[in-house]
Structure formats: structure tokens, C-alpha cells
Tab-separated table of C-alpha atoms and ligand atoms in Angstrom:
chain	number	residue	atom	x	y	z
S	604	UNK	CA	-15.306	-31.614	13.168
S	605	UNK	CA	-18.839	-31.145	14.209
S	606	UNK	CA	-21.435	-30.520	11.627
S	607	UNK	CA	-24.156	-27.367	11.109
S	608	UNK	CA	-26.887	-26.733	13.075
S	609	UNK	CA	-29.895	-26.347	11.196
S	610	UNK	CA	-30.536	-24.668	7.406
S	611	UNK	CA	-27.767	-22.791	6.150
S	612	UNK	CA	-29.236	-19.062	7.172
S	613	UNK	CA	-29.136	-20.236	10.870
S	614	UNK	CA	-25.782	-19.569	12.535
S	615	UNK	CA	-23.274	-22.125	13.666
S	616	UNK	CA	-20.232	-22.830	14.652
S	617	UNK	CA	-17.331	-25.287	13.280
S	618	UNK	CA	-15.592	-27.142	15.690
S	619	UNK	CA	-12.262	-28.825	15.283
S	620	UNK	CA	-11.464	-31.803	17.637
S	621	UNK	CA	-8.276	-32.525	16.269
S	622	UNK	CA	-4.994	-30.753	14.758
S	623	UNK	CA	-5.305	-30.251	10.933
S	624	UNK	CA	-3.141	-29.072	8.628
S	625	UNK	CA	-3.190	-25.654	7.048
S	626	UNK	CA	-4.296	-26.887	3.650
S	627	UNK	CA	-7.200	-29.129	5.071
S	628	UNK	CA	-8.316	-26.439	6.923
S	629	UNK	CA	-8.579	-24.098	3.738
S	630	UNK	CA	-10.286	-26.543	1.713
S	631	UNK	CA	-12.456	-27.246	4.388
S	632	UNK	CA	-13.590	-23.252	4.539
S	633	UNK	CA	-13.960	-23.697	0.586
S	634	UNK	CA	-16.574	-26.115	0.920
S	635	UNK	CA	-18.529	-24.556	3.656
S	636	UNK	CA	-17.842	-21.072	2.178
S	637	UNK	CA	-19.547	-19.357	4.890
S	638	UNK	CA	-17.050	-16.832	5.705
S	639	UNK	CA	-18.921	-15.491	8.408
S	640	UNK	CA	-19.178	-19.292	10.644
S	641	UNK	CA	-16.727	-19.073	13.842
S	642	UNK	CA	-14.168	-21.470	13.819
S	643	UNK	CA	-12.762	-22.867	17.168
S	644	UNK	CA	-10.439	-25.560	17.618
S	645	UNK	CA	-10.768	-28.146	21.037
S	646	UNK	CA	-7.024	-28.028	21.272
S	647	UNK	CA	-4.658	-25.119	21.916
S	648	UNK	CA	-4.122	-23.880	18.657
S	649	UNK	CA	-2.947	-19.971	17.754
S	650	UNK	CA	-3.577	-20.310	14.097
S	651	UNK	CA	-5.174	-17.128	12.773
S	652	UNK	CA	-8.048	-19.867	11.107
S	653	UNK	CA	-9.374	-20.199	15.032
S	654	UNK	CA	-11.952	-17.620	16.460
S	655	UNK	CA	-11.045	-18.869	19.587
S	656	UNK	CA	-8.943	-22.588	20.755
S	657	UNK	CA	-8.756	-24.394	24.202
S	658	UNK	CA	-11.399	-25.121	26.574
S	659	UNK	CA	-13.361	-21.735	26.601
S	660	UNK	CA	-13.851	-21.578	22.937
S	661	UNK	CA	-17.541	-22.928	23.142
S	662	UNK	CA	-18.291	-19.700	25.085
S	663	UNK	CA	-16.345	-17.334	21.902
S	664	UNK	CA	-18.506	-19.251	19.514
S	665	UNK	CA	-21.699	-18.468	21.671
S	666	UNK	CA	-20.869	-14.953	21.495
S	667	UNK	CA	-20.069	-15.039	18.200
S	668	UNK	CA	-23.142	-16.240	16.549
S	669	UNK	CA	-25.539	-13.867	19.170
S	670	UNK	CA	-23.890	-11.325	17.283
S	671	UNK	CA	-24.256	-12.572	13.794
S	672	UNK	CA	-27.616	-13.208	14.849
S	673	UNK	CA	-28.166	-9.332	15.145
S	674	UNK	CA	-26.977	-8.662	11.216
S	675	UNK	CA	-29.755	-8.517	9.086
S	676	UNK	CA	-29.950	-11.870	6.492
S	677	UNK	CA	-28.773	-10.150	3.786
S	678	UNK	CA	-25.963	-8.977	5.423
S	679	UNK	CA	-25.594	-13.114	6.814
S	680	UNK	CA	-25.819	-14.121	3.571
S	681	UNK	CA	-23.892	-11.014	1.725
S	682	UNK	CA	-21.208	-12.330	-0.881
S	683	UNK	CA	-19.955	-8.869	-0.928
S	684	UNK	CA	-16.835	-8.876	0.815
S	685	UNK	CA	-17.280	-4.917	1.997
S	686	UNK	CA	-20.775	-6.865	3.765
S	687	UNK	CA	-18.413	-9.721	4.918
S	688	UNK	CA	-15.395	-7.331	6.235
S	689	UNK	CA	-17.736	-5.287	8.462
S	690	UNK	CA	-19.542	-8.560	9.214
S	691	UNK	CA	-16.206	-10.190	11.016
S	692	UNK	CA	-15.637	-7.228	12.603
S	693	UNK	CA	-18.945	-6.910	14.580
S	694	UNK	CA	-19.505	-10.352	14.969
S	695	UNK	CA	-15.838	-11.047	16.708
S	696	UNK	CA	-16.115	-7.452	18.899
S	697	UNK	CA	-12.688	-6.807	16.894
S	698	UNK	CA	-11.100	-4.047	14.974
S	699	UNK	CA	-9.335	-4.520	12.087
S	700	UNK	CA	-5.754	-4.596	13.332
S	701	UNK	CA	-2.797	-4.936	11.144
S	702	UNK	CA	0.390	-6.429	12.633
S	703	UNK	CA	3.066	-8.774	10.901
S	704	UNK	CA	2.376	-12.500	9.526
S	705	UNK	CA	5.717	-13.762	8.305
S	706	UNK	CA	3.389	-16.801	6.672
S	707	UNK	CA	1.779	-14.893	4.659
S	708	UNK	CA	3.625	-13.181	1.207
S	709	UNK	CA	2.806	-9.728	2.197
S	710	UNK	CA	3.937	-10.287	5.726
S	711	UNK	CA	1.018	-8.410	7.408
S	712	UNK	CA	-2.485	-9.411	8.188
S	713	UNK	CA	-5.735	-9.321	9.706
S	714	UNK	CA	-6.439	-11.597	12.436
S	715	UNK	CA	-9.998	-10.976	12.740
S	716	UNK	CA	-10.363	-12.154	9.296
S	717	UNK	CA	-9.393	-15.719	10.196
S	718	UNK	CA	-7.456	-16.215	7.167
S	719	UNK	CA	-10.627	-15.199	4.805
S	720	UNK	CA	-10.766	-12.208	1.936
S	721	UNK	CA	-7.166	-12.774	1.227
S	722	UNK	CA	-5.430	-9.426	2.477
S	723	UNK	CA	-8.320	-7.107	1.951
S	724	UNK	CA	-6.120	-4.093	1.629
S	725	UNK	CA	-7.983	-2.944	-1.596
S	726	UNK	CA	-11.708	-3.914	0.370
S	727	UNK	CA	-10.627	-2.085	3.720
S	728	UNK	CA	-9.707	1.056	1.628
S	729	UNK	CA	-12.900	1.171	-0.174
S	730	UNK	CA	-14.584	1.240	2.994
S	731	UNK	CA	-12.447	3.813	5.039
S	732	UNK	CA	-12.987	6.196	1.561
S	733	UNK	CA	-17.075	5.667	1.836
S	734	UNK	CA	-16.387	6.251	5.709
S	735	UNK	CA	-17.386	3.108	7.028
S	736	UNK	CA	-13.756	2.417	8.630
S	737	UNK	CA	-11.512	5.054	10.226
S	738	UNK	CA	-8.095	3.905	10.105
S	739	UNK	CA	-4.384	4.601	12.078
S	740	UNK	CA	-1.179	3.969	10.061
S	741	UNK	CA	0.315	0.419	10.921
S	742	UNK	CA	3.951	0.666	8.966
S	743	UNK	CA	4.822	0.619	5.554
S	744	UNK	CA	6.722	-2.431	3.970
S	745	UNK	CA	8.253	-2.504	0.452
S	746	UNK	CA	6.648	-4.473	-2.288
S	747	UNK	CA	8.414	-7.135	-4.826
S	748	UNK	CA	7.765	-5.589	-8.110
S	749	UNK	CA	8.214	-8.589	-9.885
S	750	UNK	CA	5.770	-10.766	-7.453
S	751	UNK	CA	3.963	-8.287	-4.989
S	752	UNK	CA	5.648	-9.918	-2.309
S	753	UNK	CA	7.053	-8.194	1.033
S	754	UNK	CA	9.298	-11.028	2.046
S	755	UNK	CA	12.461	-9.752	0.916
S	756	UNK	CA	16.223	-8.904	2.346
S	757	UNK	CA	17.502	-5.772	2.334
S	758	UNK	CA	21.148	-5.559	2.288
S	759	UNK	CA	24.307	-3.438	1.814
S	760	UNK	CA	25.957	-4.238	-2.368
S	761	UNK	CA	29.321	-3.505	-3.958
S	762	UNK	CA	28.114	-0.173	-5.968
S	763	UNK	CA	29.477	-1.536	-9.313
S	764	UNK	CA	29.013	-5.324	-9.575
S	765	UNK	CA	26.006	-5.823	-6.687
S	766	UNK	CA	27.480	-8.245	-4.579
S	767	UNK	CA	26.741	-8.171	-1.266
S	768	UNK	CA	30.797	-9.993	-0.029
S	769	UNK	CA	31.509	-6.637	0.739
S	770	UNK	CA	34.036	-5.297	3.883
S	771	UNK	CA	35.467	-2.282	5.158
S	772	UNK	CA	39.190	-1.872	4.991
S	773	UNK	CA	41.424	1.023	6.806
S	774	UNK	CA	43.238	3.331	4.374
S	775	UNK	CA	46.663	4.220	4.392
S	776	UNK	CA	48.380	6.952	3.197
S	777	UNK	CA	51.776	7.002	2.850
S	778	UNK	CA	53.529	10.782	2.781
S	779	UNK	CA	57.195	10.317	1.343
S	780	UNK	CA	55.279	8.699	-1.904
S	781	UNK	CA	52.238	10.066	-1.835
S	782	UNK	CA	50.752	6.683	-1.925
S	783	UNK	CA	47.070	5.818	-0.571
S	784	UNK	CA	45.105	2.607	-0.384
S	785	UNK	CA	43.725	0.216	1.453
S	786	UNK	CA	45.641	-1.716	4.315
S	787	UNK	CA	45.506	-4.941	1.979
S	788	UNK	CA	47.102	-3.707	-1.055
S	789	UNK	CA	50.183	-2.671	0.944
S	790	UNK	CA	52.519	-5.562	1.474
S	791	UNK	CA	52.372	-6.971	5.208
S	792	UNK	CA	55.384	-8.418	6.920
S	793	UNK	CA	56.543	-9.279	10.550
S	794	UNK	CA	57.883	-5.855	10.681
S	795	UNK	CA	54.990	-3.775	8.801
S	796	UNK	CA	53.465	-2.897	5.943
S	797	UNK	CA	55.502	-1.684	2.570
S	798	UNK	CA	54.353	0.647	0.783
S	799	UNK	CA	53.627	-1.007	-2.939
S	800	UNK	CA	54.793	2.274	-4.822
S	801	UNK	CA	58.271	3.451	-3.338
S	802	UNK	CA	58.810	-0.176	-1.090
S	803	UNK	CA	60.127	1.626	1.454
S	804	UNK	CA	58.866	0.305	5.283
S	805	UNK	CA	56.260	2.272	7.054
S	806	UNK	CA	57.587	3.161	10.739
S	807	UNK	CA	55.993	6.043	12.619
S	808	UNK	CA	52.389	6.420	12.013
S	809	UNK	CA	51.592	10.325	12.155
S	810	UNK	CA	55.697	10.845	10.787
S	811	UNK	CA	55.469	8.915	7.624
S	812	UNK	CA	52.233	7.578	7.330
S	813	UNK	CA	48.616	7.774	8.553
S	814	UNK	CA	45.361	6.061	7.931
S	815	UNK	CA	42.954	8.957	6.787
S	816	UNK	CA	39.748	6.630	7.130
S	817	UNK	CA	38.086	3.227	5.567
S	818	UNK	CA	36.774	2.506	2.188
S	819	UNK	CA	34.578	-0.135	1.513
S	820	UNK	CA	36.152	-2.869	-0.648
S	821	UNK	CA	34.312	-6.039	-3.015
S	822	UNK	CA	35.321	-8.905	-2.208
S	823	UNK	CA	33.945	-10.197	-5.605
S	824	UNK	CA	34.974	-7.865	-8.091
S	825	UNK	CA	37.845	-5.694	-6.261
S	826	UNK	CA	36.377	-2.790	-6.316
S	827	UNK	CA	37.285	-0.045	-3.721
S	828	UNK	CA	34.686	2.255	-2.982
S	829	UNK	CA	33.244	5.156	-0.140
S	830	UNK	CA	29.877	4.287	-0.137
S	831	UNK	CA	27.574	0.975	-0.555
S	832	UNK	CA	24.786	0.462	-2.466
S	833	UNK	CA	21.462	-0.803	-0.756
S	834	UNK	CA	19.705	-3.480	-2.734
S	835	UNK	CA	16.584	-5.845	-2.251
S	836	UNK	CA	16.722	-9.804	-3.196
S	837	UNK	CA	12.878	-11.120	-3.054
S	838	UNK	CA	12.670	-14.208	-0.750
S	839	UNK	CA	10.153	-15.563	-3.165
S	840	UNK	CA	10.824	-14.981	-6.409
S	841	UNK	CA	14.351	-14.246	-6.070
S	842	UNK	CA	14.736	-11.025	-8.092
S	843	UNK	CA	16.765	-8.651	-7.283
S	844	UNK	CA	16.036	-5.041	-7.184
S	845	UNK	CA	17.678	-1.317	-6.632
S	846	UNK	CA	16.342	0.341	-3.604
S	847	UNK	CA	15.064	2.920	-5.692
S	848	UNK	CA	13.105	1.074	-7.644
S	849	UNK	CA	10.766	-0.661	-5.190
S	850	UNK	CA	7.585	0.063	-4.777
S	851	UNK	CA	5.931	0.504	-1.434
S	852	UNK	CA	3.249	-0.385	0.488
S	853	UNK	CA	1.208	1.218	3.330
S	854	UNK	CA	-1.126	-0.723	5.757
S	855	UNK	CA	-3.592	0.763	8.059
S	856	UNK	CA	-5.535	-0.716	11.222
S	857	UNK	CA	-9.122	-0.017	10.879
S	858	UNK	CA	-12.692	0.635	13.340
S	859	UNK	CA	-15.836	0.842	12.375
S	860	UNK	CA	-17.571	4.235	12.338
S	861	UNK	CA	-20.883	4.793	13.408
S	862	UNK	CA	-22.126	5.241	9.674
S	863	UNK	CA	-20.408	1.666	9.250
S	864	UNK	CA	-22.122	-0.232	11.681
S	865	UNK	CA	-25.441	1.787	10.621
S	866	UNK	CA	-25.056	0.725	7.462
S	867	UNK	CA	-24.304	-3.124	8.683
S	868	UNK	CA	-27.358	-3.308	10.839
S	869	UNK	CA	-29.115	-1.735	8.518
S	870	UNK	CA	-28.549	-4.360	5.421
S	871	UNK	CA	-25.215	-3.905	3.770
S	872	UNK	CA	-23.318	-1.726	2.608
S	873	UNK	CA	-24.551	-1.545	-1.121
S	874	UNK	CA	-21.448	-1.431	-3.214
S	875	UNK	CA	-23.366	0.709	-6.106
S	876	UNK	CA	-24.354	3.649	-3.869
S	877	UNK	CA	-21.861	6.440	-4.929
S	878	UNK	CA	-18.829	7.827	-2.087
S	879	UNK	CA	-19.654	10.985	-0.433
S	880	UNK	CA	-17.199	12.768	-1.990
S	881	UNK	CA	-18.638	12.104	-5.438
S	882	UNK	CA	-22.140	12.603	-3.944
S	883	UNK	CA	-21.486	16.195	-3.141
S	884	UNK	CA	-19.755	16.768	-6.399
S	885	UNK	CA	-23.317	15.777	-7.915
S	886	UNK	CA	-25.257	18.144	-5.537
S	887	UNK	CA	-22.781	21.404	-6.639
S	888	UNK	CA	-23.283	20.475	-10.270
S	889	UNK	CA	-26.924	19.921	-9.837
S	890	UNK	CA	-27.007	23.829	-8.339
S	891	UNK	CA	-24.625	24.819	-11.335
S	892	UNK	CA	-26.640	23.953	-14.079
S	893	UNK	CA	-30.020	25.651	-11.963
S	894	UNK	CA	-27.766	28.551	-11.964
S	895	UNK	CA	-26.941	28.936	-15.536
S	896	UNK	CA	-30.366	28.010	-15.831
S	897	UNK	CA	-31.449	31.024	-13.947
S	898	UNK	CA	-29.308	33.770	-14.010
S	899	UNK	CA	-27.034	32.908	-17.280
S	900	UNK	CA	-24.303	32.117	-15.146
S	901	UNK	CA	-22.183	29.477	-16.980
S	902	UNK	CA	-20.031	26.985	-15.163
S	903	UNK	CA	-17.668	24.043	-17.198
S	904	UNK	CA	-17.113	20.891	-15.906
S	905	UNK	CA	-13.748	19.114	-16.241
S	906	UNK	CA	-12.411	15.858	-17.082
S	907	UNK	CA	-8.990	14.428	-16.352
S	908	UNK	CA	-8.225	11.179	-17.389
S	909	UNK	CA	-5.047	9.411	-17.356
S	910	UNK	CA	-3.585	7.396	-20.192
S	911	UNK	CA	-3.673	4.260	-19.858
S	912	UNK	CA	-1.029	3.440	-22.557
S	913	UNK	CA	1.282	5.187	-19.966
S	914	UNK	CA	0.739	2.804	-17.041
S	915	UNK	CA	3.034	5.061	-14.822
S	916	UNK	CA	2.100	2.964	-11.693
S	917	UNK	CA	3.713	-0.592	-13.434
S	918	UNK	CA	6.962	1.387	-13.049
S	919	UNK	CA	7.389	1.990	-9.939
S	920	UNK	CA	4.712	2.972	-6.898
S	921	UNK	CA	6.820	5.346	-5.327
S	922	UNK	CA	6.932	7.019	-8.394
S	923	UNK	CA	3.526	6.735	-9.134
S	924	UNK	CA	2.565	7.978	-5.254
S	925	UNK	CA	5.218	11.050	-6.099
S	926	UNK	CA	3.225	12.370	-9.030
S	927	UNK	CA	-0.035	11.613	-7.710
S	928	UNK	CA	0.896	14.039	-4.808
S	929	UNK	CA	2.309	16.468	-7.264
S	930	UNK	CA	-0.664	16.136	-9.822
S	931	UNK	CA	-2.813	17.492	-6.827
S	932	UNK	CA	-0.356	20.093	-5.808
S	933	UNK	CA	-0.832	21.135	-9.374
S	934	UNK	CA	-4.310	21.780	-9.435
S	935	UNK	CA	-4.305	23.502	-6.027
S	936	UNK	CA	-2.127	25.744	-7.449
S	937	UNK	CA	-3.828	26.198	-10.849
S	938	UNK	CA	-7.615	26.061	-9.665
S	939	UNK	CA	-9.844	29.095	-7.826
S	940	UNK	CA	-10.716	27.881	-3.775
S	941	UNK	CA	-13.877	27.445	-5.024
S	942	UNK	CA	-13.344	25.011	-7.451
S	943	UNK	CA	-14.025	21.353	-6.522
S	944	UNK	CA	-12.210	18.271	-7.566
S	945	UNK	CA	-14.174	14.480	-7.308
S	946	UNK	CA	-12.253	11.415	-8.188
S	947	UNK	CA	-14.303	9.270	-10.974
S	948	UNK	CA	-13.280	6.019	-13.101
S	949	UNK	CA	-9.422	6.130	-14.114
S	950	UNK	CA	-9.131	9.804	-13.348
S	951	UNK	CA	-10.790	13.260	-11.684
S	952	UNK	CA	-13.657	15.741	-12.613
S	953	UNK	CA	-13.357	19.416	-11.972
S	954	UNK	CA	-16.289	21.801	-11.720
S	955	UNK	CA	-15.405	25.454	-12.215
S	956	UNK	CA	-18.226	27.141	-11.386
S	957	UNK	CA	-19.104	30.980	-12.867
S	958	UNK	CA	-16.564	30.279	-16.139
S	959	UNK	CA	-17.159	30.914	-19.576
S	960	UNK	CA	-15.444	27.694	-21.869
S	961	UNK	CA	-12.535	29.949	-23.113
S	962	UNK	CA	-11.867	30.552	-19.483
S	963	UNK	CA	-11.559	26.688	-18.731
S	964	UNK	CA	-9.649	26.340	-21.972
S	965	UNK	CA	-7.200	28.704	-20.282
S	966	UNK	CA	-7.517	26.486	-16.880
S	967	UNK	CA	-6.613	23.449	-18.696
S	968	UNK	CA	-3.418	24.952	-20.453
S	969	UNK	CA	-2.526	26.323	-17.190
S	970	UNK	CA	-2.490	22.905	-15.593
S	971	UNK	CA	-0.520	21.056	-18.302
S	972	UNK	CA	1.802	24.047	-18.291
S	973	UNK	CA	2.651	23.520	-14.393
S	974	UNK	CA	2.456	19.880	-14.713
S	975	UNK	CA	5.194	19.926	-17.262
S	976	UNK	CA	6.919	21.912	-15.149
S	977	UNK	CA	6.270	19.842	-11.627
S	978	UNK	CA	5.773	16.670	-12.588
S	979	UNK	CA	8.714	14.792	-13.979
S	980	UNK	CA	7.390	11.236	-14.985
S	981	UNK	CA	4.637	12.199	-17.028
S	982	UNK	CA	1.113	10.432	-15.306
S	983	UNK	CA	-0.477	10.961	-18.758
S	984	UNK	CA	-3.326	12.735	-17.406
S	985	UNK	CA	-4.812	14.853	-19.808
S	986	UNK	CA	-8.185	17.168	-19.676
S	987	UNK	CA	-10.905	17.877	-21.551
S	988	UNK	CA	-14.043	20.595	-21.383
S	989	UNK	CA	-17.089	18.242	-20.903
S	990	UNK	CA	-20.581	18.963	-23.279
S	991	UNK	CA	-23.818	19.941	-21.133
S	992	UNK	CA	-25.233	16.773	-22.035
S	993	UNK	CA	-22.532	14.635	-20.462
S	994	UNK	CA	-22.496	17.100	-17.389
S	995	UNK	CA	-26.786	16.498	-16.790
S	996	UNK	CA	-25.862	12.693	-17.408
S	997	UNK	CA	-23.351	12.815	-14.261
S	998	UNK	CA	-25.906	15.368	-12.335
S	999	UNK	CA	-28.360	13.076	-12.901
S	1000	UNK	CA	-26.834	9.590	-11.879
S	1001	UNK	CA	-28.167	8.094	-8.946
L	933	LIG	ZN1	55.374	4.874	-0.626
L	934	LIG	ZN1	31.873	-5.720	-6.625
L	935	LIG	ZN1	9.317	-11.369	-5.779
């Protein structure tokens, strides 16, 4: 390894002349924690650590650090991994691309993040919401509940005792007797099978007997049944689950926008300023309460907020995804078109413009009414009519 040129705000690059192991390298990153530095490695080497590996990776380094040198120092020097994600991208000329990494628990990463920010799922999202990333669906992969991990096996169980020893057997049905089962529980023999209820011989399939279809059958616990089970065994912590119970997970590739690279060239990304959406909620409030102001016309401001005793999403995320999607079809159907909806901390606000209180009183029961209805695992949202003061305080946030 070759040291740093210069201070620490000067670029440079970290060169490995050697193979090391995963865990050296990782320590190694620790130390420098410079998440930004390209890495190259002398010898051929495809780990996702390496910006570049072989004999040309000088050149990739080059490039590398002109680039960095074009971010603004306190994007350089950013510990703000929204700063550090957009960063990576510029600097290596890359998107963000998801594709499958079975080293890694999740089993998908970024390789333009050289093995740094973890998986920034949660960091990636925050950025496509304040539109500094567009994204494209990559796939989505069930989740471990117990462990978060997406290395698991999904296979076909014995519907009553789980196992997975299970095989398909013919069925026979034998018409003097009325007898039907499958092939193995009839008696085989050099000259055929005997029927276990009457012992007679079966001769002439389509005269005396037939076989109707298959069944599957346990080869653990006997049990004869049409259909199989799908269940998931977790390669790490080896729980197993119900396919209905697992939660899911959807990954995205990502580019930057042009208001993301603005806002990397032009210092950061500033994790406090507020998301657009919530930025024009502000602006119609601000012209609601000049209304009322004005011409008397009153306006109420709603706020949802879910329960947090109820921790739906701890069940299961499909579930959770389900009544998120039918919590919104809810309102749609319960608010006015010109009603607007902004997502705030653990929950939603809802301005309903021209609307006396015992109007929105109405609104709320409405909602709660259809939610019963619509929703069947209760998200424990529940609403309240906000006072004017606490309206002017979110107007008034900057
Ligand atoms: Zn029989
Ligand atoms: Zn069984
Ligand atoms: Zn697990």
C-alpha cells in the first residue's frame, strides 16, 4: 500500500500492491475513513473494494480524483452519507446500479459504493424522495424477519408437519371396492398391485381400475395431500418461516438528477432543508391562513399519526405495505381533490382548505369509518383537528 499525498483535504488514491484479505481491507478503510479515496489494486482483483485493478488502474484513479477535485470541500469532507452517496457517484462517472452480491446478507448491492455506507437502501431513498436520484425497479427479494437477511431457500413443505421429504405418488382407484389411494398403500407383487380393502388383484386398467391423478405424499409424517405448502428456511439464522409471513423487500437502481448534481457542486445536500413535497404543503398553508385572514375563510389542518404501541410493520412488511396502500386509498376516497396530504414525522398532515372545524370533525369520522371498513390490520393511525397556533408553527418552519 502506498501512502497519501499531501494534507488530508487533498485527494489521493490508495494503492494495493498485493492481495489482502477482505477483513484487512475493511479495517484498513476504517482507519483512513475517507470514503470518498479511490481504491485500486496492482493485481487483477474484481472485489467490489477496487475502483479499478490491473495495469490501467493508475489512469481510473487519475480520473477519479480530477473529479473529486471538482466537489466543493465541504462536500470532500461531508460525513453525511446523502453528501458521500452522490459524491461516489460523480466522482466514479457511475450510477447507482443494483444487481445481486451473494456475499453480502441482503444479496444485492452497489458496486459504485466500493463496499462503503453499508447497503444504503434507506440513504438512496431519502434522496430519490428530495429528487436528487431518479430510480428504475431492480427486483424485489424477500426479507428474514427474524434477521433482515435475503439469503434464504425457498422450498415446497408437507402442509401439516413442514417437512420438505415430500414426493408425488399416482393414485389409484379401484371400482369393484370403491377403494382410492396412493400406488404405495396398495400391495405390489410380481403380478400387480392388490387392492388393500377387498384384496382382490387389479387387471385391466380402465375395466377395474384407473389412476385418477397424483397426490402429494410426506415422507416424514405420512401425510397424503393435493397441494404443498411453500416455506422459507433463512440461510443465516436458520428460522423458518410461512411464505405468507415474509416480509419483502424492493431495490431500485438510481441516477442523479440535475437538481442532484446541482446540489453536489453546489455544497451538499443539507440534510435539514425540508422535501419538496412538505415545502409546498407549507406554501398552501401559508396562503390558508392569509385567506382566513382576509376574507374569513376558515381552513383546518389535519394530523394523522400512527400508534406506535401498534408497530404494524414488526409483523409483517407485506402487511404493513398492504395497509399503507389502502390507508391512502382511504383518504382519496374520503378527502375533496383539493385537499392536500404531506407526509411528516411518524405519520401525515392534511390541509382542508375552505372548512369550518365541525366539517373536519365530520372528515375525520368519515376516514376512520372507511378505514374500518378497508383496512383489515388496523395501522393505528388516528387523526386529530390541529389548533391555529400549531398550524402558524408548521407555516412558519424553515
Ligand atoms: Zn378393492
Ligand atoms: Zn408431513
Ligand atoms: Zn434469518
Amino acid at each position: 500500500m502506498k501512502g497519501k499525498a499531501g494534507g488530508n483535504n487533498k485527494p489521493y488514491a490508495i494503492v494495493l500492491t498485493a492481495f489482502l484479505a477482505d477483513r484487512l481491507i475493511e479495517r484498513l478503510l476504517r482507519k483512513i475513513s475517507n470514503p470518498l479515496v479511490p481504491v485500486i489494486s496492482m493485481e487483477a482483483d474484481e472485489r467490489e473494494w477496487f475502483d479499478a485493478s490491473g495495469p490501467d488502474c493508475f489512469d481510473a484513479a487519475r480520473a477519479i480524483i480530477e473529479r473529486l477535485e471538482d466537489l466543493p470541500e465541504t462536500v470532500r469532507l461531508s460525513g453525511n452519507t446523502e453528501d458521500i452517496l452522490l459524491a461516489r457517484m460523480y466522482s466514479r462517472e457511475r450510477d447507482l446500479i443494483a444487481d445481486y452480491d451473494p456475499r453480502k446478507p441482503a444479496m444485492v448491492g452497489y458496486r459504485v459504493l466500493g463496499g462503503q455506507l453499508g447497503d444504503a437502501c434507506e440513504t438512496a431513498h431519502a434522496l430519490f424522495r428530495r429528487g436528487f436520484l431518479n430510480r428504475t425497479f431492480f427486483d424485489r427479494l424477500h426479507v428474514c424477519p427474524q434477521c433482515r437477511s435475503s439469503a434464504l431457500n425457498v422450498r415446497e413443505e408437507c402442509c401439516k408437519c413442514r417437512s420438505p421429504q415430500i414426493g408425488e405418488e399416482t393414485v389409484v382407484h379401484h371400482f369393484p371396492c370403491g377403494f382410492e389411494a396412493v400406488e404405495g398403500e396398495f400391495r405390489q407383487t410380481a403380478d400387480g398391485l392388490y387392492c388393500p380393502k377387498c384384496s382382490q388383484l387389479l387387471r385391466h386398467i380402465g375395466l377395474d381400475y384407473d389412476k385418477p391423478g397424483s397426490a402429494i405424499v410426506c415422507k416424514s409424517c405420512g401425510a397424503v395431500d393435493d397441494s404443498t405448502a411453500v416455506g422459507f428456511v433463512c440461510m443465516h439464522c436458520r428460522s423458518r418461516h410461512d411464505a405468507g409471513r415474509m416480509p419483502v423487500q424492493d431495490w431500485y437502481s438510481y441516477q442523479l438528477t440535475p437538481a442532484g448534481l446541482q446540489a453536489l457542486l453546489g455544497g451538499g445536500t443539507d440534510p435539514r432543508k425540508p422535501d419538496v413535497e412538505t415545502d409546498h404543503f407549507k406554501v398552501l398553508l401559508q396562503q390558508a391562513i392569509r385567506h382566513e385572514a382576509a376574507f374569513g375563510t376558515p381552513f383546518q389542518v389535519l394530523k394523522g399519526v400512527y400508534d406506535p404501541a401498534e408497530d404494524f410493520r414488526s409483523h409483517s412488511l407485506r402487511l404493513a405495505e398492504q395497509s399503507e396502500h389502502l390507508v391512502s386509498d382511504v383518504l382519496r376516497s374520503a378527502l375533496r381533490p383539493v385537499d392536500t396530504v404531506a407526509p411528516c414525522e411518524n405519520g401525515m398532515l392534511i390541509l382542508l382548505t375552505h372548512m369550518s372545524e365541525a366539517d373536519a370533525q365530520k372528515v375525520i369520522s368519515e376516514i376512520d369509518h372507511r378505514m374500518a371498513e378497508v383496512v383489515l390490520h388496523d395501522p393505528g393511525l388516528r387523526f386529530h383537528i390541529l389548533s391555529r397556533s400549531e398550524c402558524e408553527q408548521i407555516a412558519g418552519e424553515t
